[in-house]
């Protein structure tokens, strides 16, 4: 469906406006040309008045003198050249043919607009100054106003549409080509700099297809920049984390440890490096996911019981130290394996940072269309300024949360798993302890 702000409607308005504008301008210009050419210029009017004055002078001398003047100027108007009275009747003594007498019925004032009919040479009458008589003649070919009409027609019918077409192309360029050119420059710039070129504000504000294309390109630029930044950071962190176990292995190889102690040290360091690589690959895979995971209805009570049993077995805690207050109808839309991994990482993190005889509790409450889950421990908590930092890979705030550290990947994996399920995770200090909150859509 075409939206109200679609580029299609702008194109329709532009093309329709161009066509209507060309028709209106051409029609107006043609009318102005016709009006301009229909009236005899002042030089022609003066020349015609001169002929009328000469005829009046001949008439004052008598009919014979008038006829002699007519014969002398016959080439001026071979079809008809006669003097008429106020009733537009030929004066006596002027020989006229039947055709010439018929012409007297179609007289036109020399001041009236001329017509292109009959070759543009109308039969006109020119009043004699100070007399009732008028000189009648057919407009000479040399005095017709149509000589420049082909040039004016060329201006109106060819040059003016060409100028309007240039204006139309300029508007079309501003509407389509110019934004595309800016997008092309942005795409080319992405090859030459660290993805810092962003969409111009005037293009980002458009609500048509070009604006959507620009915002998509801008989103792609940001996503590529963030992805490359995350990969570089992961590489830096992994290389840093690998140096420590490799250094310990080198020291162990150069020491006088017994074979059993060397084997134990080797197994320990290999397990640590395997844990590091598995977690790093997991984070990188989750960051590369383009959308959400496939969701299904998950019963949190059943999932929690499985996770609780595994956590009790691994930690050796008494059952009463890990509890939950979950309503019977606590079911969410989630990815079973992803949600299980996120909750397991958070639960392990809470157990790792809990004090002796500390408690870990899970509770849930309904809020609109979502379930809010909270897993709280009784550890020392985290500084307020670092509550968001704990979800970044390799963030280990040992000064605030002492314990057997890990690599700071558990909460980063949990945050990405929850985000890919359309949910959200955040941290708060519980005074004492740390509270990790989840928001997931309810079933």
C-alpha positions as a printed Julia matrix, in Angstrom:
443×3 Matrix{Float64}:
   0.0     0.0     0.0
   1.18    3.48   -0.87
   1.54    5.65    2.22
   0.31    9.2     2.46
   3.92   10.42    2.38
   5.0     8.06   -0.39
   7.32    9.39   -3.05
   4.73    8.26   -5.61
   2.4    11.11   -4.68
   5.2    13.66   -4.97
   5.97   12.32   -8.42
   2.29   12.52   -9.37
   2.08   16.13   -8.19
   5.33   17.04   -9.94
   4.43   15.46  -13.3
   0.81   16.63  -13.23
   1.89   20.11  -12.19
   4.47   20.2   -14.97
   1.92   19.14  -17.61
  -0.72   21.61  -16.41
   1.85   24.38  -16.13
   3.12   23.74  -19.66
  -0.42   23.74  -21.07
  -1.36   26.93  -19.22
   1.84   28.8   -20.06
   1.79   27.74  -23.72
  -1.87   28.67  -24.1
  -1.36   32.03  -22.43
   1.71   32.81  -24.51
  -0.06   31.79  -27.72
  -2.97   34.08  -26.89
  -0.6    36.94  -26.15
   1.2    36.39  -29.45
  -2.09   36.34  -31.36
  -3.25   39.49  -29.57
   0.06   41.23  -30.24
   0.12   40.32  -33.94
  -3.57   41.0   -34.56
  -3.14   44.76  -34.06
  -1.29   46.74  -36.69
   1.83   48.48  -35.41
   1.91   52.26  -35.16
   4.22   52.6   -38.17
   1.7    50.78  -40.35
  -1.14   52.89  -39.01
   0.77   56.07  -39.87
   1.43   54.79  -43.39
  -2.25   53.97  -43.93
  -3.27   57.39  -42.62
  -0.82   58.9   -45.16
  -2.57   57.06  -48.01
  -5.94   58.3   -46.75
  -4.63   61.89  -46.6
  -3.32   61.62  -50.19
  -6.7    60.3   -51.35
  -8.46   63.16  -49.56
  -6.25   65.69  -51.33
  -7.06   64.08  -54.7
 -10.77   64.08  -53.86
 -10.64   67.84  -53.18
  -9.49   68.29  -56.79
 -12.42   66.27  -58.19
 -13.41   62.77  -59.19
 -10.99   62.68  -62.11
  -8.07   63.51  -59.86
  -9.23   60.82  -57.41
  -9.42   58.21  -60.17
  -5.99   59.22  -61.39
  -4.63   58.77  -57.85
  -6.29   55.34  -57.75
  -4.69   54.3   -61.01
  -1.32   55.58  -59.81
  -1.55   53.52  -56.58
  -3.22   50.44  -58.04
  -0.27   48.25  -57.03
  -0.95   49.22  -53.4
  -4.17   47.22  -53.37
  -4.97   45.65  -56.76
  -8.13   44.0   -55.42
  -9.91   47.22  -54.33
  -8.97   50.87  -53.8
 -11.98   53.16  -53.42
 -13.28   56.09  -51.34
 -16.6    55.56  -49.53
 -18.95   57.89  -47.68
 -20.15   57.7   -44.07
 -22.59   54.93  -45.04
 -19.68   52.96  -46.49
 -21.01   53.4   -50.03
 -18.65   54.13  -52.91
 -18.64   57.74  -54.06
 -20.02   58.33  -57.58
 -17.62   58.3   -60.47
 -15.51   55.36  -59.24
 -15.82   52.34  -61.51
 -16.27   49.15  -59.44
 -16.74   45.53  -60.42
 -19.36   43.29  -58.82
 -16.64   41.52  -56.8
 -15.37   44.85  -55.49
 -18.88   45.92  -54.54
 -19.25   42.64  -52.65
 -16.03   43.41  -50.74
 -17.62   46.6   -49.39
 -19.96   44.45  -47.28
 -17.03   42.96  -45.28
 -15.17   46.08  -44.25
 -13.07   46.2   -41.09
 -11.65   49.28  -39.37
  -7.92   49.61  -39.75
  -7.73   49.95  -35.95
  -9.53   46.63  -35.34
  -7.68   43.34  -34.74
  -6.63   41.6   -37.92
  -7.41   37.98  -38.7
  -5.38   35.24  -40.35
  -8.3    34.37  -42.61
  -7.84   35.16  -46.28
  -4.1    35.19  -45.91
  -4.32   37.82  -43.2
  -5.12   40.62  -45.68
  -8.49   42.03  -44.64
 -10.39   44.71  -46.55
 -10.12   47.76  -44.29
 -11.28   51.35  -44.26
  -9.14   54.28  -43.14
 -11.07   57.44  -42.17
  -9.95   60.69  -43.79
  -9.07   63.26  -41.17
 -11.67   66.06  -41.0
 -14.04   64.37  -43.51
 -16.83   61.8   -43.48
 -15.27   59.76  -46.27
 -12.88   56.83  -45.79
 -10.34   55.09  -47.97
 -11.07   51.4   -48.56
  -8.29   49.03  -49.55
  -7.11   45.52  -48.97
  -4.23   45.44  -46.49
  -1.01   45.2   -48.53
   1.13   42.15  -48.11
   4.04   44.29  -46.97
   1.97   45.75  -44.13
   0.57   42.51  -42.66
   1.75   41.85  -39.05
   2.33   38.13  -39.56
   5.92   38.22  -40.78
   7.39   37.49  -37.31
   4.75   34.92  -36.41
   6.97   31.84  -37.24
   9.68   33.16  -34.93
   7.23   33.85  -32.12
   5.6    30.45  -32.64
   9.02   28.83  -32.32
   9.58   30.69  -29.05
   6.18   29.68  -27.68
   5.98   26.11  -28.96
   9.63   25.04  -28.65
  11.76   27.32  -26.52
   9.26   27.8   -23.7
   8.52   24.03  -23.3
  12.29   23.44  -23.34
  12.78   25.94  -20.5
   9.92   24.38  -18.55
  11.48   20.96  -19.11
  14.76   22.23  -17.66
  12.84   23.44  -14.6
  11.07   20.09  -14.36
  14.38   18.22  -14.56
  15.85   20.47  -11.86
  12.92   19.73   -9.54
  13.14   16.03  -10.36
  16.86   16.1    -9.57
  16.19   17.8    -6.23
  13.47   15.28   -5.43
  15.22   12.06   -6.48
  18.75   12.31   -7.77
  20.2    14.65   -5.17
  19.16   12.48   -2.16
  20.38    9.38   -3.98
  23.68   11.13   -4.66
  24.05   11.9    -0.93
  23.3     8.26   -0.12
  25.89    7.18   -2.7
  28.5     9.45   -1.14
  27.67    8.06    2.28
  27.98    4.49    1.01
  31.32    5.29   -0.63
  32.53    7.03    2.51
  31.93    3.82    4.45
  34.87    2.31    2.56
  37.28    5.06    3.52
  36.65    5.77    7.21
  35.69    3.83   10.37
  31.96    4.0     9.62
  31.57    7.46   11.12
  29.51    8.96    8.25
  25.87    9.22    9.3
  22.71   10.3     7.49
  22.26   14.07    6.88
  19.52   15.6     8.99
  17.48   16.82    6.01
  17.39   13.32    4.55
  16.73   11.61    7.86
  13.61   13.76    8.32
  11.99   12.62    5.08
   8.99   10.33    5.44
   9.05    8.84    1.93
  10.86    5.86    0.44
  14.16    7.73    0.13
  13.99    8.65    3.8
  13.35    5.02    4.71
  16.26    3.95    2.5
  18.5     6.52    4.14
  17.49    5.46    7.64
  18.06    1.82    6.71
  21.53    2.67    5.44
  22.17    4.71    8.57
  21.02    1.79   10.75
  23.28   -0.54    8.76
  26.19    1.85    9.25
  25.61    2.01   13.0
  25.14   -1.74   13.25
  28.33   -2.43   11.3
  30.21    0.1    13.4
  28.95   -1.4    16.66
  29.57   -4.95   15.45
  33.12   -4.17   14.38
  33.72   -2.33   17.65
  32.41   -5.28   19.64
  34.54   -7.72   17.68
  37.65   -5.62   18.22
  36.88   -5.34   21.91
  36.32   -9.1    22.14
  39.63   -9.76   20.43
  41.42   -7.4    22.81
  39.74   -8.95   25.84
  40.28  -12.53   24.71
  43.95  -11.9    23.94
  44.33  -10.3    27.36
  42.54  -13.11   29.15
  44.54  -15.79   27.35
  47.85  -14.29   28.35
  47.3   -15.14   32.04
  46.72  -18.93   31.72
  49.41  -19.18   29.03
  51.86  -17.39   31.31
  50.99  -19.75   34.16
  51.46  -22.74   31.86
  54.89  -21.42   30.84
  55.87  -20.94   34.48
  54.59  -24.43   35.33
  56.56  -25.94   32.43
  59.75  -24.25   33.61
  59.24  -25.18   37.3
  60.15  -28.33   39.21
  56.56  -29.5    39.7
  55.9   -33.18   39.87
  54.18  -34.9    37.0
  50.91  -35.1    38.92
  50.99  -31.43   39.9
  51.91  -30.42   36.35
  49.02  -32.47   34.99
  46.6   -30.89   37.45
  47.82  -27.41   36.56
  47.56  -28.21   32.85
  44.0   -29.54   33.21
  42.99  -26.52   35.26
  44.36  -23.98   32.79
  42.96  -25.84   29.76
  39.53  -25.91   31.39
  39.79  -22.16   32.03
  40.77  -21.44   28.46
  37.98  -23.7    27.18
  35.49  -21.83   29.36
  36.83  -18.53   28.05
  36.57  -19.55   24.41
  33.11  -21.08   24.82
  31.8   -17.94   26.49
  33.4   -15.64   23.94
  31.97  -17.59   21.02
  28.57  -17.58   22.69
  28.63  -13.78   23.08
  29.82  -13.31   19.48
  27.08  -15.62   18.18
  24.38  -13.83   20.14
  25.61  -10.42   18.9
  25.38  -11.64   15.31
  21.73  -12.69   15.54
  19.66  -10.34   13.31
  16.32  -10.7    15.04
  14.44  -12.53   17.77
  14.65  -16.2    18.58
  11.69  -18.47   17.94
   9.44  -18.19   21.0
   7.14  -20.61   22.76
   5.2   -20.77   26.02
   7.55  -21.56   28.92
   6.39  -22.6    32.39
   8.76  -20.79   34.76
   7.88  -22.97   37.77
   8.99  -26.13   35.95
  12.07  -24.44   34.5
  13.08  -23.03   37.86
  12.87  -26.41   39.58
  15.28  -27.92   37.05
  17.72  -25.02   37.38
  17.45  -25.06   41.19
  18.25  -28.76   41.42
  21.33  -28.33   39.19
  22.49  -25.31   41.18
  22.08  -27.14   44.53
  24.06  -30.09   43.2
  26.91  -27.91   41.85
  27.14  -25.58   44.86
  26.4   -28.09   47.65
  24.01  -25.58   49.22
  21.18  -26.59   51.48
  17.79  -26.56   49.65
  16.34  -23.8    51.85
  19.04  -21.34   50.68
  17.59  -21.21   47.12
  13.87  -20.47   47.08
  11.23  -19.03   44.8
   7.86  -17.28   45.01
   6.36  -17.89   41.58
   2.59  -17.89   40.92
   1.18  -21.07   39.45
   0.21  -19.28   36.23
   3.67  -17.77   35.67
   4.18  -18.62   31.99
   6.08  -16.43   29.52
   6.81  -16.24   25.82
  10.43  -17.29   25.51
  13.01  -19.53   23.92
  13.38  -22.49   26.27
  17.1   -23.08   25.87
  17.96  -19.37   25.74
  15.86  -18.52   28.79
  17.28  -21.5    30.65
  20.84  -20.38   29.91
  20.11  -16.78   30.97
  18.5   -17.79   34.28
  21.24  -20.36   34.94
  23.99  -17.77   34.41
  22.25  -15.29   36.69
  21.68  -17.94   39.36
  25.32  -19.05   39.24
  26.43  -15.44   39.47
  24.23  -14.92   42.56
  25.58  -18.09   44.21
  29.2   -17.16   43.4
  28.9   -13.74   45.05
  26.75  -14.75   48.03
  28.25  -14.69   51.54
  28.35  -17.71   53.82
  24.81  -18.84   54.65
  23.47  -16.29   52.16
  20.09  -16.77   50.48
  19.07  -16.53   46.83
  15.41  -15.93   46.01
  13.4   -15.75   42.81
  10.03  -13.96   42.73
   7.64  -12.81   40.04
   4.83  -10.3    39.64
   2.46   -9.52   36.78
   2.66   -6.06   35.22
   0.26   -5.55   32.33
   1.15   -7.85   29.46
   4.5    -8.82   31.02
   5.89  -10.86   33.88
   8.54   -9.14   35.99
  11.02  -11.63   37.45
  13.51  -10.73   40.17
  16.43  -12.85   41.33
  18.03  -11.4    44.48
  21.1   -12.4    46.46
  22.56  -11.09   49.74
  26.02  -10.19   48.5
  27.67   -6.75   48.68
  25.89   -5.38   45.61
  27.42   -3.15   42.93
  28.17    0.55   42.81
  25.31    2.49   41.21
  27.52    3.79   38.4
  28.45    0.21   37.43
  24.97   -1.36   37.31
  24.91   -1.22   33.5
  28.57   -2.13   33.09
  28.08   -5.61   34.55
  26.29   -6.7    31.35
  29.31   -5.93   29.17
  31.62   -8.82   28.23
  34.67   -9.3    30.5
  33.32   -6.88   33.11
  34.5    -8.21   36.48
  33.95   -5.88   39.42
  35.83   -7.97   41.95
  36.33   -5.07   44.32
  32.58   -4.78   44.75
  31.57   -8.39   44.17
  34.3   -10.65   45.5
  34.3   -14.29   44.66
  35.73  -16.87   42.35
  35.63  -14.6    39.39
  34.96  -16.23   36.04
  35.52  -14.12   32.97
  32.62  -11.68   33.21
  30.71  -13.35   30.37
  27.77  -14.89   32.23
  25.68  -11.74   32.62
  26.65  -10.55   29.12
  25.28  -13.81   27.67
  22.15  -13.54   29.83
  21.48   -9.97   28.65
  21.77  -10.95   24.99
  19.61  -14.04   25.4
  16.82  -12.04   27.05
  17.07   -9.27   24.42
  16.75  -11.8    21.59
  13.51  -13.01   23.21
  11.99   -9.53   23.13
  12.6    -8.98   26.82
  14.76   -6.77   28.98
  17.13   -7.28   31.91
  18.48   -4.71   34.35
  20.14   -4.59   37.77
  19.34   -2.83   41.04
  20.95   -2.84   44.42
  18.79   -4.55   47.04
  20.56   -3.3    50.19
  21.91   -5.81   50.82
  22.66   -7.75   47.71
  22.03   -7.35   44.0
  18.67   -7.72   42.27
  18.52   -8.79   38.63
  15.17   -8.01   37.01
  13.72   -9.6    33.87
  10.76   -8.38   31.83
   9.21  -11.0    29.56
   5.92  -11.16   27.72
   3.24  -13.16   29.47
   1.38  -16.0    27.8
